[in-house]
Coordinates of C-alpha atoms and ligand atoms in Angstrom, one line a residue:
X26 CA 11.1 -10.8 16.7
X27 CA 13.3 -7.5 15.4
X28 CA 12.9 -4.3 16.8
X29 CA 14.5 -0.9 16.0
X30 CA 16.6 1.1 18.5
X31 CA 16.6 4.6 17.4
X32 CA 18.6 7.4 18.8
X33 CA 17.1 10.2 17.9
X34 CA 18.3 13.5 17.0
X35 CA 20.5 13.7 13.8
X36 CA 19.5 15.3 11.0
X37 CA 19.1 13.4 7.7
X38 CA 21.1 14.3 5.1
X39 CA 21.5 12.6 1.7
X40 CA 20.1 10.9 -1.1
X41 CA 17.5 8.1 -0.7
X42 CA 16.2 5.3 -3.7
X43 CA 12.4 5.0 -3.9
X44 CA 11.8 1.4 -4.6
X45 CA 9.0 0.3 -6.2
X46 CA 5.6 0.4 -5.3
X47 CA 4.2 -2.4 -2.9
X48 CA 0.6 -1.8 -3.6
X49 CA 1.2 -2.1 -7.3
X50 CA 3.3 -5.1 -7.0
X51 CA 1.6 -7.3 -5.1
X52 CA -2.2 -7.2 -8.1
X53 CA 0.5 -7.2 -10.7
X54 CA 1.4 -11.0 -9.5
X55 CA -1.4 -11.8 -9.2
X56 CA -2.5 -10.8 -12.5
X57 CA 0.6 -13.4 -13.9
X58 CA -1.9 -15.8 -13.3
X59 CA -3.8 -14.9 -16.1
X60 CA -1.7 -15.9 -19.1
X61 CA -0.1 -19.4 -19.1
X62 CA 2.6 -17.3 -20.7
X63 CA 5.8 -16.3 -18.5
X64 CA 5.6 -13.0 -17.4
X65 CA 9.0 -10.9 -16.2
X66 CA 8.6 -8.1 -13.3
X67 CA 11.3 -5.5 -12.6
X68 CA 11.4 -3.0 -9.6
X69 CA 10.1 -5.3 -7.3
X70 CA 10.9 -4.5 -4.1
X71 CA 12.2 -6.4 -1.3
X72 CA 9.4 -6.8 1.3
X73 CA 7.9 -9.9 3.1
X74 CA 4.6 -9.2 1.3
X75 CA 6.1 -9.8 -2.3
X76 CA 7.7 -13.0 -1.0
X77 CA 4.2 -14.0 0.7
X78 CA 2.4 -13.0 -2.6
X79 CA 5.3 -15.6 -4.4
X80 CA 4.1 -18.4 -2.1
X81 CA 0.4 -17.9 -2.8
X82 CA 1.4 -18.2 -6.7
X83 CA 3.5 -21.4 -6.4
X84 CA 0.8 -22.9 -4.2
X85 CA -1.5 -22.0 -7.1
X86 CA 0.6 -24.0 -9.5
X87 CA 3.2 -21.2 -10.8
X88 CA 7.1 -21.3 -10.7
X89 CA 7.9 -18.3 -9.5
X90 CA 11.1 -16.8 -9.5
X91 CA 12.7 -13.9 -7.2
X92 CA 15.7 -12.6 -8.0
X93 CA 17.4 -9.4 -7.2
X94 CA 14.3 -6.4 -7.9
X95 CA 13.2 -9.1 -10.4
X96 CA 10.1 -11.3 -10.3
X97 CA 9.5 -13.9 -13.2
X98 CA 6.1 -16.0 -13.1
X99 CA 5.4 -18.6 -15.2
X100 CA 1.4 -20.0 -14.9
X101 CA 1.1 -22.6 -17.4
X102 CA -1.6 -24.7 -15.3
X103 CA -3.2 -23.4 -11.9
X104 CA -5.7 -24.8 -9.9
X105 CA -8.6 -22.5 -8.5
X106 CA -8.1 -22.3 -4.8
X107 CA -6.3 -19.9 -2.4
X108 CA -5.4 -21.7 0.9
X109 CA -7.0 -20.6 4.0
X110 CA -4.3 -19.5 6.3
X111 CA -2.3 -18.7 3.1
X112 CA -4.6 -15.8 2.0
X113 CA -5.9 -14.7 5.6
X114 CA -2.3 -14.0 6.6
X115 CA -2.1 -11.2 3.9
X116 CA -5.4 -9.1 3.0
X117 CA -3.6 -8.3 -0.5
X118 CA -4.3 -12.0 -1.4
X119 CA -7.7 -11.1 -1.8
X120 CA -6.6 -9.6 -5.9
X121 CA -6.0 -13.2 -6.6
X122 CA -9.7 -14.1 -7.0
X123 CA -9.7 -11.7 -10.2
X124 CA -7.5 -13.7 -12.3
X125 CA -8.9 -16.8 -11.1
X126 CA -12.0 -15.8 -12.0
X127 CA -11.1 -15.0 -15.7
X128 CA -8.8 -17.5 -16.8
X129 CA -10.4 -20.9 -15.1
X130 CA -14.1 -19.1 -14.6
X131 CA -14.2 -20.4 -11.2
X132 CA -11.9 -19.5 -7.7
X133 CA -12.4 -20.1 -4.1
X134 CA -10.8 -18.1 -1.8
X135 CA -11.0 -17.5 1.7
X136 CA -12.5 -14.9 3.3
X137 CA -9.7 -12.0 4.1
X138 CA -10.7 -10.8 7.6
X139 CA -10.5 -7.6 9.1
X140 CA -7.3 -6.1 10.4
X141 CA -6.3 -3.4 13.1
X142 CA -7.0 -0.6 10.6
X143 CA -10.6 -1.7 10.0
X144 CA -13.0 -4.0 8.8
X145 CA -12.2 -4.3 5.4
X146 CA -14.8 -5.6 3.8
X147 CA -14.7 -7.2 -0.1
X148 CA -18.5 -6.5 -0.8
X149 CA -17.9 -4.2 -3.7
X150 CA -15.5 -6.8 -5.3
X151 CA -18.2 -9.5 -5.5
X152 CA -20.8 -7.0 -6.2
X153 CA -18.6 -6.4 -9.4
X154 CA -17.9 -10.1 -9.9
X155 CA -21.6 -10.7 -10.3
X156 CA -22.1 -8.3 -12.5
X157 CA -20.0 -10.0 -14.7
X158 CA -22.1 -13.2 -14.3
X159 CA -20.2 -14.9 -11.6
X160 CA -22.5 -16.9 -8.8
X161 CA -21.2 -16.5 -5.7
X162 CA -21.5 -18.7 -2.3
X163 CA -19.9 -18.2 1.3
X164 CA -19.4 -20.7 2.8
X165 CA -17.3 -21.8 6.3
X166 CA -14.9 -19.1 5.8
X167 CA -14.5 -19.2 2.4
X168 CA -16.3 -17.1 -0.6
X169 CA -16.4 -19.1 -4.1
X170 CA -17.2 -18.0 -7.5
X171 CA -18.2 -19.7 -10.4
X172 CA -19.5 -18.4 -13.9
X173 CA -20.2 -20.7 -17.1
X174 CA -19.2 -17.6 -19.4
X175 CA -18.1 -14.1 -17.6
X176 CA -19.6 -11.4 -19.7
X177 CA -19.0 -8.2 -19.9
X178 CA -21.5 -5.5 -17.9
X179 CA -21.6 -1.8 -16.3
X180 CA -21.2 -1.4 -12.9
X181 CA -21.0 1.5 -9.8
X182 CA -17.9 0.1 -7.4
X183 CA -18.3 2.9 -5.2
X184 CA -18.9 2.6 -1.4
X185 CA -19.3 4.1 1.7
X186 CA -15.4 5.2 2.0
X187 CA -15.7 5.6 -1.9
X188 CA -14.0 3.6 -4.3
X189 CA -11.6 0.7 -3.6
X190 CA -8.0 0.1 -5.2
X191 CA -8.0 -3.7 -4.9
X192 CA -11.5 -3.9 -5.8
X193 CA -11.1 -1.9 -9.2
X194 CA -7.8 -4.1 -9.6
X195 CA -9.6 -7.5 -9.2
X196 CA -12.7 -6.4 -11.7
X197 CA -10.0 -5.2 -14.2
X198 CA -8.1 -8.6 -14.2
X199 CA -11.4 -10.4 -14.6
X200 CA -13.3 -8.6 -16.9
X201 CA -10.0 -8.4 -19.2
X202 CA -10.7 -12.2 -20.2
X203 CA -14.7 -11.3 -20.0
X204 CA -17.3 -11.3 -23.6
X205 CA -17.5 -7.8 -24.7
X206 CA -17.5 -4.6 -22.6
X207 CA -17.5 -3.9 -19.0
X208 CA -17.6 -0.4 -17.6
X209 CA -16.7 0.3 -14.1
X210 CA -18.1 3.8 -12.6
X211 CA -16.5 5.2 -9.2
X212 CA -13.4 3.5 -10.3
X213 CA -10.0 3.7 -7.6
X214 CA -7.9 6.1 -10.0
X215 CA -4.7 5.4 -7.6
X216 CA -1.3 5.6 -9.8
X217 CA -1.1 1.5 -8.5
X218 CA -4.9 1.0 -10.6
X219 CA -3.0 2.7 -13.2
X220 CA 0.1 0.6 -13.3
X221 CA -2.1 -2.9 -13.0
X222 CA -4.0 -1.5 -15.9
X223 CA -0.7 -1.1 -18.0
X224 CA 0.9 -4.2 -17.2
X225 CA -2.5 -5.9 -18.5
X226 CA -2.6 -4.0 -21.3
X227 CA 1.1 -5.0 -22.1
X228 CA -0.7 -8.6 -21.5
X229 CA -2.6 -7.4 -24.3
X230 CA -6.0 -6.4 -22.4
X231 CA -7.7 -3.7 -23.9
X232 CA -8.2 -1.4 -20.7
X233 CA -9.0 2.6 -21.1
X234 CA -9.5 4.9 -18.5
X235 CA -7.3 3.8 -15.8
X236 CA -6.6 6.8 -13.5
X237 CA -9.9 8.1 -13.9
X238 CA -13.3 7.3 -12.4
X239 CA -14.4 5.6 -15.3
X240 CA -12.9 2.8 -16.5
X241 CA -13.7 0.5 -20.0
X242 CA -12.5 -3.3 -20.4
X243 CA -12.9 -4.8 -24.0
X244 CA -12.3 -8.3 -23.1
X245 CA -10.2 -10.2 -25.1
X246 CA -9.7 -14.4 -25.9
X247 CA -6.2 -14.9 -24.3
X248 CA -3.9 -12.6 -22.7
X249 CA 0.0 -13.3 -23.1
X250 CA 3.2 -12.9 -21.2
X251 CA 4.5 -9.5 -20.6
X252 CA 7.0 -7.9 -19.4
X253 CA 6.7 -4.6 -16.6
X254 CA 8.9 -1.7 -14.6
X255 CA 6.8 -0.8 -11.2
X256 CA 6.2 2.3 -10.6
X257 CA 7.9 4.0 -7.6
X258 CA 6.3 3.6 -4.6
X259 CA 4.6 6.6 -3.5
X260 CA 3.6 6.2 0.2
X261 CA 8.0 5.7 0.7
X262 CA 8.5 8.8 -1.1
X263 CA 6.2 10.7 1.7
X264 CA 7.7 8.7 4.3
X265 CA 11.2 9.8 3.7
X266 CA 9.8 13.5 2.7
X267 CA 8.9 13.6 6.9
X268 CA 11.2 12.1 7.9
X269 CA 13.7 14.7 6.7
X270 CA 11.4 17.7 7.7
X271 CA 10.9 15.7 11.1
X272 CA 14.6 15.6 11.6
X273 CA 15.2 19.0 10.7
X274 CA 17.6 17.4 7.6
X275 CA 17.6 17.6 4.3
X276 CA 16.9 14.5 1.4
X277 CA 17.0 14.1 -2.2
X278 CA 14.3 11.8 -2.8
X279 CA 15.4 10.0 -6.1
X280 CA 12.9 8.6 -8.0
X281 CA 10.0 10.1 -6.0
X282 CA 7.5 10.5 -8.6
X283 CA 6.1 13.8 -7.4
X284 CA 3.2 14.1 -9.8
X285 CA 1.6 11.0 -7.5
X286 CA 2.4 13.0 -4.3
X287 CA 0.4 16.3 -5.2
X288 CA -1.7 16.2 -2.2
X289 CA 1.1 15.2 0.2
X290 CA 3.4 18.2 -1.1
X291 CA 0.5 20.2 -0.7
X292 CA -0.1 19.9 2.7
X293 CA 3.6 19.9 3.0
X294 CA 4.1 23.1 2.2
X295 CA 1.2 24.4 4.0
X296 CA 3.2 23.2 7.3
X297 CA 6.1 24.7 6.5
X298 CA 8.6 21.9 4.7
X299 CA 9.9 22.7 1.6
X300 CA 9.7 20.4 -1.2
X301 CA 11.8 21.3 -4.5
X302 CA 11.2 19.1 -7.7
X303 CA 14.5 18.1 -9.3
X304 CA 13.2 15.8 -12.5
X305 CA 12.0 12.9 -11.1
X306 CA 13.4 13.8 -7.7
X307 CA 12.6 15.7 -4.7
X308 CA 14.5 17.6 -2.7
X309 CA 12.7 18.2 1.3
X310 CA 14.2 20.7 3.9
X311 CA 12.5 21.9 7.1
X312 CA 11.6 26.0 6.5
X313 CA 11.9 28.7 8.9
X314 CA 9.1 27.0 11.5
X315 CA 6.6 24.2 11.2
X316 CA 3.0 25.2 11.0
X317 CA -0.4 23.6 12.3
X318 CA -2.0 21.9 9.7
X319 CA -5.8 20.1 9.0
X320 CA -5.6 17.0 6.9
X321 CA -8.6 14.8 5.8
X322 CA -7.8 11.3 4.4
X323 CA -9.5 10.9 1.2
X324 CA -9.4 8.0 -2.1
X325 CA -7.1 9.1 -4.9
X326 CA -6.0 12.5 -6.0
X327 CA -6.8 13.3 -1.9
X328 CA -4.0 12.9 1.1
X329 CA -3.6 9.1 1.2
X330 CA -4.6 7.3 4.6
X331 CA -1.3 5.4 3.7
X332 CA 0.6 8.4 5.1
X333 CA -1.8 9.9 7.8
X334 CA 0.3 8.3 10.5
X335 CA 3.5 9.9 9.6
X336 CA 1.8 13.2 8.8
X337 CA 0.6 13.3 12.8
X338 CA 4.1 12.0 13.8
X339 CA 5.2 15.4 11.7
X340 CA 2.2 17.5 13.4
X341 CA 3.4 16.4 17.1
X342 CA 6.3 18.9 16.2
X343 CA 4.5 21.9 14.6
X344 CA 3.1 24.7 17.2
X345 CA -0.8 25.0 17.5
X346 CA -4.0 22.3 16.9
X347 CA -3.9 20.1 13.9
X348 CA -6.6 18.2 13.1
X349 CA -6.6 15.0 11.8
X350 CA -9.3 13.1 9.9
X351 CA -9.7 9.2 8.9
X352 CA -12.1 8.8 6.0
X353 CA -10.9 5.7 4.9
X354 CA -10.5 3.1 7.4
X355 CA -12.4 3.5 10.7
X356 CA -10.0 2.5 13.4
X357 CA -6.4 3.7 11.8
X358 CA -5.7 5.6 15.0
X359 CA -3.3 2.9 16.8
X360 CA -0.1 5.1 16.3
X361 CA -2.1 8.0 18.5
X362 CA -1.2 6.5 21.8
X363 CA 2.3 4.9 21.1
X364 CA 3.0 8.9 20.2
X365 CA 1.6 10.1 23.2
X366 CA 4.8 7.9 25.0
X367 CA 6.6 10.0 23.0
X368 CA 5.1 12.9 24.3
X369 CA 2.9 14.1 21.8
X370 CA -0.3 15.4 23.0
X371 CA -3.1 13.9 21.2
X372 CA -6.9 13.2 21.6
X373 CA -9.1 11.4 19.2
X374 CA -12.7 13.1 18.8
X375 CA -14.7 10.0 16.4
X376 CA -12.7 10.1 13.1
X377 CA -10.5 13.0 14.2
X378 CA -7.3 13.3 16.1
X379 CA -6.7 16.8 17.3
X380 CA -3.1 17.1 17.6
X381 CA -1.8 19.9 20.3
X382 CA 2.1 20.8 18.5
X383 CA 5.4 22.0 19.2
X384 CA 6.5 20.0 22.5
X385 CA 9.8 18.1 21.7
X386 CA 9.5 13.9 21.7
X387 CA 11.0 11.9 23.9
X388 CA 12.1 8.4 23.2
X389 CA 10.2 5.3 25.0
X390 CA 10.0 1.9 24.3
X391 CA 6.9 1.4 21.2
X392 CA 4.7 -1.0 20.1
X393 CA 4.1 -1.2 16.3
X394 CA 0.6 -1.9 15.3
X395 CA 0.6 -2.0 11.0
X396 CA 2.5 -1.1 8.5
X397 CA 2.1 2.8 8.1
X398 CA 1.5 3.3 12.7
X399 CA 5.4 1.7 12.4
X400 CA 7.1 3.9 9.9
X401 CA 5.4 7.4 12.0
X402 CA 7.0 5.5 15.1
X403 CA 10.1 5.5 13.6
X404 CA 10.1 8.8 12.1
X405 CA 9.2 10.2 15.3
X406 CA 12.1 8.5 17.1
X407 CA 13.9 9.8 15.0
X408 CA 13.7 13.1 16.0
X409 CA 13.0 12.3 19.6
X410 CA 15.5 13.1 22.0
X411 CA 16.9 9.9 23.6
X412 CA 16.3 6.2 22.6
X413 CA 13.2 5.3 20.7
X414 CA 12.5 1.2 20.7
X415 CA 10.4 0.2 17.9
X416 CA 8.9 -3.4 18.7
X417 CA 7.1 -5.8 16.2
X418 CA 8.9 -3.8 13.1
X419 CA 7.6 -7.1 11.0
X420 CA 5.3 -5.1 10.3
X421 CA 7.5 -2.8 8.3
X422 CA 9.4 -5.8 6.3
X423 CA 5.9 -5.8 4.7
X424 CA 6.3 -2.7 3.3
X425 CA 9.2 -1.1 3.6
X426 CA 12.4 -2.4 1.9
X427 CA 15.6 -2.1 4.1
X428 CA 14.2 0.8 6.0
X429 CA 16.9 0.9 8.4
X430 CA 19.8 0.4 5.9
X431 CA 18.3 3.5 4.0
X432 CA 17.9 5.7 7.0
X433 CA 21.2 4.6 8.5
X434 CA 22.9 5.9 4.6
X435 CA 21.1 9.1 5.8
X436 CA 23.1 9.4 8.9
X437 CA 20.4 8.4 11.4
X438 CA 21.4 6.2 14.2
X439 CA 19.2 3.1 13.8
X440 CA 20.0 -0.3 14.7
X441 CA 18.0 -3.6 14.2
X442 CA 18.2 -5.9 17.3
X443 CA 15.8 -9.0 18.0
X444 CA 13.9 -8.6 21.0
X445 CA 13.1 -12.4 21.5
Ligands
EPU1915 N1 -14.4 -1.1 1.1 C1 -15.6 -1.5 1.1 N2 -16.0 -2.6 0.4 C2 -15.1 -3.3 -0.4 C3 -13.7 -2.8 -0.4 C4 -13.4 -1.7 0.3 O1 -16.5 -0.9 1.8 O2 -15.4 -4.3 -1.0 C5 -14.0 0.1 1.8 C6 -12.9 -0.2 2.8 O3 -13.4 -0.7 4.1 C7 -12.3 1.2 3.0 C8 -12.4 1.8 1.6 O4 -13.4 1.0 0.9 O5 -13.1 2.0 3.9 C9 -11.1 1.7 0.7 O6 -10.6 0.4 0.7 P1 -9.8 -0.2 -0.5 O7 -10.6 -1.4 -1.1 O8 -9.5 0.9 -1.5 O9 -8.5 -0.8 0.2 P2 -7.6 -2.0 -0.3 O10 -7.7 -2.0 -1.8 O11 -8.0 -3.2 0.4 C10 -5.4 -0.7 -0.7 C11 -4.0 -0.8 -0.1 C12 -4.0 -0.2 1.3 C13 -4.5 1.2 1.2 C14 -5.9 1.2 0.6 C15 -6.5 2.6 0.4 C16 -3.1 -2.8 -1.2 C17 -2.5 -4.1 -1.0 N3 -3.5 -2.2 -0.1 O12 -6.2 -1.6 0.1 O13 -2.6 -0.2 1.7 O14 -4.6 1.8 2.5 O15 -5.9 0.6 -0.7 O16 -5.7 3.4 -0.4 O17 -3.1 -2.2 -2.3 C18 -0.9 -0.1 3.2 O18 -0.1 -0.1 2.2 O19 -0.5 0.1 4.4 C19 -2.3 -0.4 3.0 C20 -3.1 -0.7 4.0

């Protein structure tokens, strides 16, 4: 198993690529499966999940094809099943069951699990899979759905935490090869829902809507190969934004799509970090002092829970009482005490983590928990005095592509070493 060693300290300085979007890759696969067409990918990043996602489609029955930031998928007979440990090893997987769904009008997939962030239910996706006619039975793990003719209907897909991304996804892909019209209310309007929506309609779906709360699918007979650009992935954008406030550097974030970051640069700015817009670039200093800041994690145009960890890591540095609230997945607090090694004084009060600023870090060995926990540790070793060890950074081959090359083009001292 890798781990990061991090010496902290340097200032970032530099430009940094965004790649493309994890989150709107890995729906955008699966949705390949809906035409027996091929179907060509480009901006794919690098990242275990996208190969993972490229195993579950060739287990399916596709030839898939990775090469360079391109993916090509060709799904000219599938079979209906998602293998157990297959789709339980990855809770993305669960967007397969959409196109499954609509093209053979049956799919079986197993049940996802929870994970360390939460318990991740998939209720709304089969409340929105019946209302498109499908039957649906659980059975020993598994959840299967079966429908003689999927037809279109209106439904609410909103929840307790409000809407869900992969949920919207998997009722667009499904209802796109559906009879006549399905409206979906409380819709995820995430930039990712939008891009699945435009590689279908590239498919030639007839989708309207996406990006807003109300979306409208006239299904079609047959959808056919396509060919797509990703969109930039947001959640690296913000991640490199703190890490060059965190650092005390300055980055020019190419490619950073800033008109998906609104709420991030908002909250930004009210700490203190200076974001210019360059184009499609950014450009992020540190201003005269960081500031205490209150953030609340909130669906799509609200501050993402994808970045909530490396907005504390940021807070640990800015004088005064932060406060920090979850709204989107219960337990997402696992970075809290691998920060406090650091030094950061932090206390969680229910969904809250009230965050006492302005102490310096200290680097100590860490333990990374999930994706978004690991990329705050790093950041935060970053600008820790000292040596900072990252452990279990699998985690961030998920979702980050070449993290540490990028950082270490930025000047930071970061090396990968394997632990076992
Ligand atoms: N929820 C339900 N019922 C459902 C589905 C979701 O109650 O049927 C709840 C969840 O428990 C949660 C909230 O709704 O409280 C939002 O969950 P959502 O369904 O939107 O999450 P997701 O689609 O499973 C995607 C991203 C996550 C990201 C969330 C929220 C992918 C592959 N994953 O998950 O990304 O945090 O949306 O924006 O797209 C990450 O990249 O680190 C990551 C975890």
């Amino acid at each position: 198993m890798d781990s990061f060693l991090i010496k902290g300290g340097v200032p970032l300085h530099g430009e940094v690529q965004i790649s493309g979007a994890k989150n709107a890759v890995l729906p955008i696969m699966a949705a390949t499966l809906l035409t027996a067409e091929p179907c060509v990918i480009r901006g794919v990043p690098n990242l275990s999940d996208v190969k993972f996602m490229g195993q579950i489609l060739t287990w399916l029955g596709a030839k898939v094809g990775i090469e360079g930031d391109t993916v090509r998928v060709h799904a000219k007979k599938i079979k209906g099943q998602g293998d157990y440990d297959l789709v339980r090893k990855m809770r993305g997987s669960i967007c397969i069951m959409g196109p499954l769904l609509g093209r053979l009008k049956k799919a079986r997939v197993s049940l996802p699990g929870g994970c360390v962030i939460g318990a991740r239910p998939i209720n709304l996706h089969l409340k929105g899979f019946e209302a498109l006619g499908a039957k649906l039975t659980i059975q020993s793990g598994y959840v299967e759905a079966e429908a003689k003719r999927l037809v279109g209907g209106a439904m609410f897909l909103g929840g307790r935490a409000g809407s869900t991304v992969l949920g919207t996804a998997n009722i667009m892909m499904a209802a796109s090869l559906a009879e006549g019209v399905t409206v979906i209310e409380s819709a995820a309007c995430e930039p990712e829902v939008v891009d699945v929506a435009n590689f279908l309609n590239a498919m030639g779906a007839k989708i309207s809507g996406a990006g807003s709360p109300t979306i409208t699918i006239t299904g079609v007979k047959e959808l056919h190969g396509a060919e797509h650009h990703v969109i930039p992935d947001r959640i690296e954008a913000a991640t490199f934004a703190i890490a060059a406030a965190m650092s005390n550097g300055e980055v020019t974030i190419k490619g950073a799509r800033a008109d998906h970051l609104h709420a991030v640069i908002d909250k930004l700015e009210e700490a203190g970090v200076v974001v210019e817009r360059r184009g499609a670039d950014m450009i992020v200093r540190r201003g005269k002092k960081l500031k205490s800041s209150d953030v609340t994690t909130l669906p799509y145009s609200g501050f993402p829970t994808d970045v909530q960890a490396q907005m504390m890591a940021l807070m640990t540095l800015a004088p005064g009482i932060s406060i920090i609230t979850e709204r989107i997945f219960e337990s997402r607090f696992m970075h809290v005490s691998e920060l406090t090694r650091l030094g950061a004084d932090i206390q969680i009060e229910g969904p809250s983590a009230i965050v006492k600023g302005g102490r310096p870090l200290s680097g100590a060995p860490v333990m990374a928990s999930d994706l978004r926990a690991s990329a705050a540790l790093v950041i935060a070793g970053l600008a820790a005095k000292g040596t900072t060890q990252v452990n279990r950074i699998y985690h961030l081959d998920r979702g980050y592509e070449n993290m540490d090359g990028k950082l270490r083009a930025l000047g930071a001292r970061i090396q990968r070493v394997d632990e076992s």
